[in-house]
Short mmCIF file of C-alpha atoms and ligand atoms in Angstrom, two decimals:
data_model
loop_
_atom_site.label_atom_id
_atom_site.label_comp_id
_atom_site.label_asym_id
_atom_site.label_seq_id
_atom_site.Cartn_x
_atom_site.Cartn_y
_atom_site.Cartn_z
CA MET W 1 -88.32 79.22 -136.52
CA THR W 2 -87.34 81.18 -139.62
CA ALA W 3 -84.01 80.30 -141.13
CA LEU W 4 -81.08 82.69 -140.74
CA VAL W 5 -79.67 81.60 -144.08
CA GLN W 6 -81.71 80.23 -146.97
CA VAL W 7 -79.93 78.66 -149.91
CA LYS W 8 -82.53 78.32 -152.63
CA ASN W 9 -81.96 75.94 -155.50
CA VAL W 10 -78.35 76.96 -156.04
CA SER W 11 -76.24 75.52 -158.85
CA ARG W 12 -72.72 76.47 -159.83
CA LEU W 13 -70.99 75.51 -163.04
CA PHE W 14 -67.30 75.74 -163.87
CA GLY W 15 -67.38 75.42 -167.66
CA SER W 16 -69.53 72.35 -168.12
CA MET W 17 -68.57 70.98 -164.66
CA ARG W 18 -71.50 71.16 -162.24
CA ALA W 19 -69.82 71.75 -158.86
CA LEU W 20 -73.19 72.37 -157.21
CA ASP W 21 -76.39 70.87 -158.47
CA HIS W 22 -79.67 72.41 -157.24
CA VAL W 23 -78.74 72.74 -153.58
CA SER W 24 -81.31 74.05 -151.12
CA LEU W 25 -80.43 74.44 -147.47
CA ASP W 26 -81.75 76.29 -144.43
CA ILE W 27 -79.43 77.31 -141.61
CA ALA W 28 -81.00 78.02 -138.24
CA PRO W 29 -79.85 80.88 -135.99
CA GLU W 30 -77.31 79.89 -133.33
CA SER W 31 -76.73 76.49 -134.95
CA TYR W 32 -73.54 74.62 -135.76
CA THR W 33 -73.88 73.31 -139.31
CA VAL W 34 -71.28 70.94 -140.76
CA LEU W 35 -70.91 70.35 -144.49
CA LEU W 36 -69.45 66.84 -144.72
CA GLY W 37 -68.37 65.13 -147.91
CA PRO W 38 -65.44 63.71 -149.85
CA SER W 39 -62.99 65.87 -151.76
CA GLY W 40 -64.66 67.42 -154.81
CA SER W 41 -68.21 67.11 -153.50
CA GLY W 42 -68.79 70.88 -153.64
CA LYS W 43 -68.32 71.89 -149.99
CA THR W 44 -65.91 74.76 -150.63
CA THR W 45 -68.00 75.95 -153.56
CA LEU W 46 -71.08 76.16 -151.34
CA LEU W 47 -69.16 77.91 -148.56
CA SER W 48 -67.67 80.38 -151.05
CA ILE W 49 -71.15 81.17 -152.32
CA LEU W 50 -72.30 81.78 -148.74
CA GLY W 51 -69.31 84.06 -148.14
CA GLY W 52 -69.72 85.97 -151.40
CA PHE W 53 -66.44 84.81 -152.97
CA LEU W 54 -68.35 83.06 -155.75
CA GLU W 55 -71.68 83.77 -157.40
CA PRO W 56 -74.06 80.94 -158.14
CA SER W 57 -74.91 80.17 -161.77
CA GLU W 58 -78.52 79.94 -160.69
CA GLY W 59 -80.48 80.16 -157.47
CA GLN W 60 -80.47 82.56 -154.53
CA VAL W 61 -78.86 83.09 -151.15
CA LEU W 62 -80.83 84.94 -148.47
CA ILE W 63 -79.25 85.96 -145.17
CA GLU W 64 -81.50 87.44 -142.51
CA GLY W 65 -84.18 87.63 -145.18
CA GLU W 66 -82.05 89.81 -147.46
CA ASP W 67 -81.04 88.67 -150.94
CA CYS W 68 -77.23 88.44 -150.81
CA THR W 69 -76.75 86.44 -154.00
CA SER W 70 -74.57 89.10 -155.68
CA MET W 71 -73.36 90.97 -152.60
CA PRO W 72 -69.55 91.18 -152.14
CA PRO W 73 -67.99 89.51 -149.07
CA ALA W 74 -67.31 92.73 -147.14
CA LYS W 75 -70.92 93.86 -147.45
CA ARG W 76 -72.59 90.73 -146.13
CA PRO W 77 -72.95 89.66 -142.50
CA THR W 78 -70.52 86.74 -142.87
CA THR W 79 -66.83 86.21 -142.16
CA THR W 80 -64.63 83.30 -143.21
CA VAL W 81 -61.85 81.40 -141.45
CA PHE W 82 -59.51 79.76 -143.93
CA GLN W 83 -57.44 76.65 -143.31
CA ASP W 84 -54.11 78.48 -143.67
CA TYR W 85 -55.28 81.17 -141.16
CA ALA W 86 -53.91 83.97 -143.41
CA LEU W 87 -52.62 86.03 -140.47
CA PHE W 88 -50.42 89.08 -141.15
CA PRO W 89 -46.97 87.94 -139.92
CA HIS W 90 -45.59 91.43 -139.23
CA MET W 91 -48.59 92.53 -137.14
CA THR W 92 -49.19 91.75 -133.50
CA VAL W 93 -51.98 89.37 -132.58
CA GLY W 94 -53.99 92.33 -131.28
CA ASN W 95 -53.66 94.19 -134.58
CA ASN W 96 -54.45 91.04 -136.56
CA VAL W 97 -57.65 90.61 -134.60
CA GLY W 98 -58.53 94.31 -134.79
CA PHE W 99 -57.86 94.51 -138.54
CA GLY W 100 -61.47 94.12 -139.65
CA LEU W 101 -62.53 96.85 -137.22
CA ARG W 102 -59.86 99.19 -138.59
CA MET W 103 -61.27 98.57 -142.07
CA ARG W 104 -64.62 99.65 -140.67
CA GLY W 105 -63.13 102.88 -139.39
CA LEU W 106 -63.15 102.17 -135.64
CA ALA W 107 -60.68 104.14 -133.52
CA ARG W 108 -57.73 102.41 -131.84
CA PRO W 109 -59.08 102.26 -128.23
CA GLU W 110 -62.35 100.66 -129.32
CA ARG W 111 -60.53 98.26 -131.66
CA ASP W 112 -58.15 97.19 -128.92
CA ARG W 113 -60.92 96.78 -126.38
CA ARG W 114 -62.94 94.53 -128.68
CA ALA W 115 -59.85 92.59 -129.80
CA ARG W 116 -58.98 91.91 -126.14
CA ASP W 117 -62.53 90.78 -125.40
CA VAL W 118 -62.64 88.32 -128.26
CA LEU W 119 -59.11 87.03 -127.57
CA ALA W 120 -60.24 86.29 -124.01
CA LEU W 121 -63.24 84.49 -125.43
CA VAL W 122 -61.00 82.11 -127.40
CA GLY W 123 -58.66 81.64 -124.43
CA LEU W 124 -55.80 83.82 -125.72
CA ALA W 125 -55.98 86.89 -123.49
CA GLU W 126 -52.21 86.72 -122.98
CA ALA W 127 -51.33 86.81 -126.66
CA PHE W 128 -52.38 90.40 -127.50
CA ASP W 129 -48.85 91.77 -127.97
CA LYS W 130 -47.28 88.66 -129.49
CA LYS W 131 -46.49 88.05 -133.14
CA PRO W 132 -48.12 85.09 -134.93
CA HIS W 133 -44.79 83.21 -135.22
CA GLN W 134 -44.54 83.09 -131.41
CA LEU W 135 -47.71 81.00 -131.23
CA SER W 136 -48.40 77.30 -131.77
CA GLY W 137 -50.58 76.06 -134.64
CA GLY W 138 -53.59 75.69 -132.40
CA GLN W 139 -53.13 79.20 -131.02
CA ARG W 140 -52.81 80.70 -134.51
CA GLN W 141 -56.02 78.93 -135.41
CA ARG W 142 -57.72 80.63 -132.45
CA VAL W 143 -56.36 84.03 -133.52
CA ALA W 144 -57.90 83.47 -136.95
CA LEU W 145 -61.16 82.59 -135.23
CA ALA W 146 -60.97 85.70 -133.04
CA ARG W 147 -60.30 87.89 -136.04
CA ALA W 148 -63.40 86.54 -137.77
CA LEU W 149 -65.58 86.86 -134.67
CA VAL W 150 -64.55 90.39 -133.69
CA VAL W 151 -66.73 91.99 -136.37
CA GLU W 152 -69.74 90.13 -134.93
CA PRO W 153 -70.92 88.37 -138.08
CA SER W 154 -74.32 86.70 -138.26
CA VAL W 155 -72.69 83.67 -139.83
CA LEU W 156 -69.14 82.42 -139.42
CA LEU W 157 -67.84 80.26 -142.27
CA LEU W 158 -64.99 77.81 -141.67
CA ASP W 159 -63.33 75.80 -144.46
CA GLU W 160 -61.47 72.76 -143.04
CA PRO W 161 -60.27 74.99 -140.19
CA LEU W 162 -58.53 72.17 -138.31
CA GLY W 163 -56.98 70.51 -141.36
CA ALA W 164 -53.45 71.70 -140.59
CA LEU W 165 -53.43 70.44 -136.99
CA ASP W 166 -52.25 67.06 -135.75
CA LEU W 167 -54.92 64.60 -134.65
CA LYS W 168 -54.75 65.19 -130.92
CA LEU W 169 -54.86 68.97 -131.21
CA ARG W 170 -57.59 68.61 -133.79
CA ARG W 171 -59.85 66.71 -131.39
CA GLN W 172 -59.12 69.24 -128.65
CA MET W 173 -59.87 72.20 -130.93
CA GLN W 174 -63.16 70.56 -131.96
CA ASP W 175 -64.35 70.69 -128.38
CA GLU W 176 -63.20 74.29 -128.08
CA LEU W 177 -64.85 75.36 -131.32
CA LYS W 178 -68.14 73.89 -130.21
CA ALA W 179 -67.88 75.57 -126.80
CA ILE W 180 -67.00 78.94 -128.37
CA GLN W 181 -69.90 78.66 -130.80
CA LYS W 182 -72.34 78.00 -127.97
CA ARG W 183 -70.89 80.92 -125.99
CA VAL W 184 -71.13 83.51 -128.77
CA GLY W 185 -74.32 82.14 -130.30
CA THR W 186 -73.19 82.97 -133.85
CA ALA W 187 -74.24 80.44 -136.49
CA PHE W 188 -71.18 78.46 -137.64
CA VAL W 189 -70.97 76.69 -140.99
CA HIS W 190 -67.98 74.34 -140.96
CA VAL W 191 -66.62 72.33 -143.89
CA THR W 192 -64.86 69.02 -143.29
CA HIS W 193 -64.26 65.64 -144.91
CA ASP W 194 -63.74 64.06 -141.46
CA GLN W 195 -66.85 62.27 -140.24
CA GLU W 196 -65.68 62.12 -136.64
CA GLU W 197 -65.25 65.88 -136.69
CA ALA W 198 -68.74 66.22 -138.15
CA MET W 199 -70.26 64.08 -135.41
CA ALA W 200 -68.40 65.94 -132.68
CA LEU W 201 -69.50 69.37 -133.87
CA ALA W 202 -72.71 69.31 -135.82
CA ASP W 203 -76.13 70.30 -134.59
CA HIS W 204 -77.07 69.96 -138.22
CA CYS W 205 -75.04 67.66 -140.45
CA VAL W 206 -75.22 68.07 -144.23
CA VAL W 207 -73.76 65.16 -146.22
CA MET W 208 -72.64 66.20 -149.70
CA ASN W 209 -71.77 64.10 -152.73
CA HIS W 210 -71.30 65.13 -156.37
CA GLY W 211 -72.53 68.66 -155.76
CA ARG W 212 -75.75 67.55 -154.10
CA ILE W 213 -77.05 67.17 -150.58
CA GLU W 214 -77.34 63.43 -149.98
CA ASP W 215 -78.71 63.64 -146.47
CA GLU W 216 -79.11 66.21 -143.72
CA GLY W 217 -80.27 66.33 -140.15
CA PRO W 218 -79.02 66.01 -136.60
CA ALA W 219 -75.72 64.08 -136.62
CA GLU W 220 -77.22 61.31 -134.52
CA ARG W 221 -80.11 60.81 -136.91
CA VAL W 222 -77.82 60.79 -139.97
CA TYR W 223 -75.71 58.14 -138.25
CA SER W 224 -78.51 55.98 -136.84
CA ARG W 225 -80.86 56.25 -139.82
CA PRO W 226 -78.86 57.35 -142.88
CA GLY W 227 -80.99 58.41 -145.83
CA SER W 228 -78.88 56.78 -148.51
CA ARG W 229 -76.18 54.21 -149.18
CA PHE W 230 -73.65 56.96 -149.61
CA SER W 231 -74.50 58.51 -146.29
CA ALA W 232 -74.38 55.09 -144.56
CA THR W 233 -70.82 54.56 -145.74
CA PHE W 234 -69.53 58.12 -145.46
CA MET W 235 -70.95 58.95 -142.04
CA GLY W 236 -69.40 56.05 -140.14
CA GLU W 237 -68.75 52.62 -141.60
CA SER W 238 -71.26 49.97 -142.65
CA THR W 239 -71.48 46.54 -144.16
CA ILE W 240 -73.67 46.99 -147.24
CA PHE W 241 -75.39 44.14 -149.08
CA PRO W 242 -78.28 43.82 -151.51
CA GLY W 243 -81.85 42.81 -150.73
CA ARG W 244 -85.11 42.36 -152.61
CA VAL W 245 -88.60 42.83 -151.19
CA THR W 246 -90.72 39.68 -151.69
CA SER W 247 -94.49 39.48 -152.19
CA SER W 248 -94.86 38.41 -148.56
CA ARG W 249 -93.14 41.66 -147.44
CA GLU W 250 -89.94 39.90 -146.48
CA ILE W 251 -86.50 40.76 -147.78
CA GLU W 252 -84.32 38.24 -149.58
CA THR W 253 -80.70 38.74 -148.64
CA PRO W 254 -77.52 36.77 -149.26
CA PHE W 255 -77.88 35.56 -145.66
CA GLY W 256 -81.47 34.32 -145.90
CA THR W 257 -84.95 35.78 -146.09
CA TRP W 258 -85.58 38.26 -143.31
CA ARG W 259 -88.67 40.02 -142.00
CA LEU W 260 -87.74 43.70 -141.76
CA ASN W 261 -89.72 46.93 -141.65
CA THR W 262 -89.70 48.80 -144.94
CA ASP W 263 -91.95 50.99 -147.05
CA ALA W 264 -90.27 49.74 -150.24
CA ALA W 265 -92.57 48.20 -152.84
CA THR W 266 -92.79 44.48 -153.52
CA GLY W 267 -90.05 43.49 -155.95
CA ALA W 268 -87.94 46.56 -155.11
CA ASP W 269 -84.18 46.22 -154.92
CA VAL W 270 -82.90 47.78 -151.73
CA ALA W 271 -79.56 48.04 -149.97
CA LEU W 272 -79.17 46.75 -146.43
CA ALA W 273 -76.66 48.30 -144.09
CA LEU W 274 -75.29 47.09 -140.77
CA ARG W 275 -73.20 49.24 -138.47
CA PRO W 276 -70.08 47.43 -137.18
CA GLU W 277 -71.21 47.78 -133.54
CA HIS W 278 -74.34 45.81 -134.44
CA VAL W 279 -72.48 42.77 -135.74
CA ALA W 280 -71.65 40.22 -133.05
CA ILE W 281 -69.94 36.85 -132.91
CA GLY W 282 -71.96 33.84 -131.78
CA ASP W 283 -75.75 33.46 -131.87
CA GLY W 284 -78.27 36.20 -132.56
CA PRO W 285 -81.78 36.67 -133.93
CA LEU W 286 -80.49 36.90 -137.52
CA ALA W 287 -77.66 34.53 -138.38
CA LEU W 288 -75.03 35.80 -140.78
CA GLY W 289 -73.43 32.35 -140.82
CA ARG W 290 -69.79 31.45 -140.74
CA ALA W 291 -67.25 33.93 -141.99
CA LYS W 292 -63.49 33.87 -142.39
CA VAL W 293 -61.82 36.61 -140.41
CA GLY W 294 -59.52 38.89 -142.45
CA ASP W 295 -58.09 41.85 -140.57
CA VAL W 296 -58.18 42.22 -136.81
CA VAL W 297 -57.12 45.67 -135.68
CA PHE W 298 -56.83 46.34 -131.98
CA GLN W 299 -58.06 49.91 -131.33
CA GLY W 300 -57.75 50.14 -127.59
CA SER W 301 -61.38 49.99 -126.46
CA PHE W 302 -62.46 47.56 -129.22
CA LYS W 303 -61.26 45.36 -132.09
CA ARG W 304 -62.17 46.25 -135.66
CA VAL W 305 -62.63 43.03 -137.57
CA THR W 306 -63.33 42.32 -141.23
CA ALA W 307 -64.60 38.93 -142.38
CA ALA W 308 -65.67 37.20 -145.59
CA PRO W 309 -69.02 35.38 -145.07
CA GLU W 310 -69.20 31.83 -146.48
CA ARG W 311 -72.66 32.59 -147.90
CA ALA W 312 -71.44 35.70 -149.73
CA ALA W 313 -67.66 35.97 -149.80
CA GLN W 314 -67.75 39.19 -151.86
CA ILE W 315 -69.34 41.03 -148.93
CA ASP W 316 -66.95 42.75 -146.57
CA LEU W 317 -68.44 42.06 -143.17
CA LEU W 318 -67.32 44.67 -140.68
CA ALA W 319 -67.60 44.14 -136.93
CA ARG W 320 -66.64 46.07 -133.84
CA LEU W 321 -65.91 43.44 -131.19
CA PRO W 322 -64.98 43.76 -127.52
CA ALA W 323 -61.28 44.42 -126.96
CA ASP W 324 -60.87 41.00 -125.33
CA ALA W 325 -62.65 39.03 -128.11
CA ALA W 326 -60.52 36.00 -128.94
CA VAL W 327 -60.49 36.26 -132.74
CA ARG W 328 -57.51 36.10 -135.04
CA ALA W 329 -56.97 36.50 -138.76
CA GLY W 330 -57.87 33.26 -140.54
CA ASP W 331 -60.36 32.05 -137.88
CA VAL W 332 -63.78 30.92 -139.12
CA VAL W 333 -66.44 32.31 -136.79
CA GLU W 334 -70.25 32.51 -136.60
CA PHE W 335 -71.63 36.05 -136.86
CA ALA W 336 -75.13 37.37 -136.16
CA CYS W 337 -77.14 40.57 -135.91
CA ASP W 338 -80.52 41.84 -134.73
CA PRO W 339 -83.33 42.81 -137.15
CA ARG W 340 -83.88 46.08 -135.27
CA HIS W 341 -80.42 47.18 -136.36
CA VAL W 342 -80.60 46.36 -140.04
CA LEU W 343 -80.99 49.58 -142.06
CA VAL W 344 -83.07 49.27 -145.21
CA LEU W 345 -82.00 51.89 -147.76
CA THR W 346 -84.01 52.62 -150.85
CA ARG W 347 -81.48 54.90 -152.53
P1 ADP T 1 -64.69 70.19 -151.98
O1 ADP T 1 -64.48 71.45 -151.21
O2 ADP T 1 -65.85 69.39 -151.49
O3 ADP T 1 -63.45 69.35 -152.07
P2 ADP T 1 -65.01 71.96 -154.26
O4 ADP T 1 -66.22 72.77 -153.96
O5 ADP T 1 -63.70 72.61 -154.05
O6 ADP T 1 -65.08 70.57 -153.48
O7 ADP T 1 -65.06 71.49 -155.77
C1 ADP T 1 -66.18 70.87 -156.35
C2 ADP T 1 -65.86 70.59 -157.79
O8 ADP T 1 -65.74 71.82 -158.51
C3 ADP T 1 -64.56 69.84 -158.00
O9 ADP T 1 -64.72 68.92 -159.05
C4 ADP T 1 -63.60 70.95 -158.38
O10 ADP T 1 -62.57 70.45 -159.20
C5 ADP T 1 -64.47 71.92 -159.13
N1 ADP T 1 -64.01 73.31 -158.97
C6 ADP T 1 -63.97 74.00 -157.82
N2 ADP T 1 -63.51 75.25 -158.02
C7 ADP T 1 -63.22 75.35 -159.34
C8 ADP T 1 -62.71 76.40 -160.18
N3 ADP T 1 -62.40 77.59 -159.70
N4 ADP T 1 -62.57 76.11 -161.49
C9 ADP T 1 -62.90 74.91 -162.00
N5 ADP T 1 -63.39 73.89 -161.28
C10 ADP T 1 -63.55 74.09 -159.96
MG1 MG T 2 -62.76 72.12 -150.17
#
């Protein structure tokens, strides 16, 4: 399938600061792409380049095969939803949504008809004649979404669109966003620093760090087989510890010498990562030895436990244990894992 959007080797400098460093990315039609990364990793810069609010210092952006690198926002087939919604407070919801169509010279009846259609699509059919201040935060967010969708863009760009909502509403809006995206079939590109949000939404998850793409792929793949140390710690949590590949193709670790699958060369230093749900108490194929339990946080369906292993006290062992596990801070407990779950990371 040919990509709807092709970002080709894009860099962006601010003075001598490299906000984006040789980024290449394909976005498939009808896909939900999430740009995930910590603050300052270049997510907004990349989104602004896609939307035409910033020009790259080098590289190209193609949308539907057309070079849009220097095309202004209004001319390209993209629209953007900003975190603060930027609704016009004195205008009705209907006029807010129809605004982009008015700019394009459409007559009132057609504008209103399309605004009503798209408001129904986002579940706000009743709000047409209201003013923004009469709506809740989540409803205003949906008006902003409707306003961006009404002009039928090829690509909808969203920069931390749920950032202003409380956690519960945020999770609810995630489900709605995903459902709306599937209904309209427009490609969405959504920026967030929240990994749970990324996992809930992404067909294609792009992990960014220091202006580069660290890892990208289906969210499940990025989680289950992260491509780098950074991605293993940013997309979900991990216990990370060092390993070295021996001449007999085993890996020396602080917990013993283990036989694990890796393509890394003999003598290579690697990082090993263990997801918390793969660390258990008691016996297992790979012993992690005794460890002193630090924090135990009850999270409803499980307990999140940190522990300092006796063999390597500097390592922060992280485990997700059953909610009824009888562990308390200060206990010394045996931990174990399974070789199939140990991730071997070469970068
Ligand atoms: P993110 O959205 O991931 O938090 P940004 O894309 O906003 O990151 O920023 C990436 C880097 O570029 C940061 O170090 C930021 O300070 C810098 N930056 C972004 N915009 C500007 C600007 N207009 N002028 C100078 N530096 C900027
Ligand atoms: Mg940002």
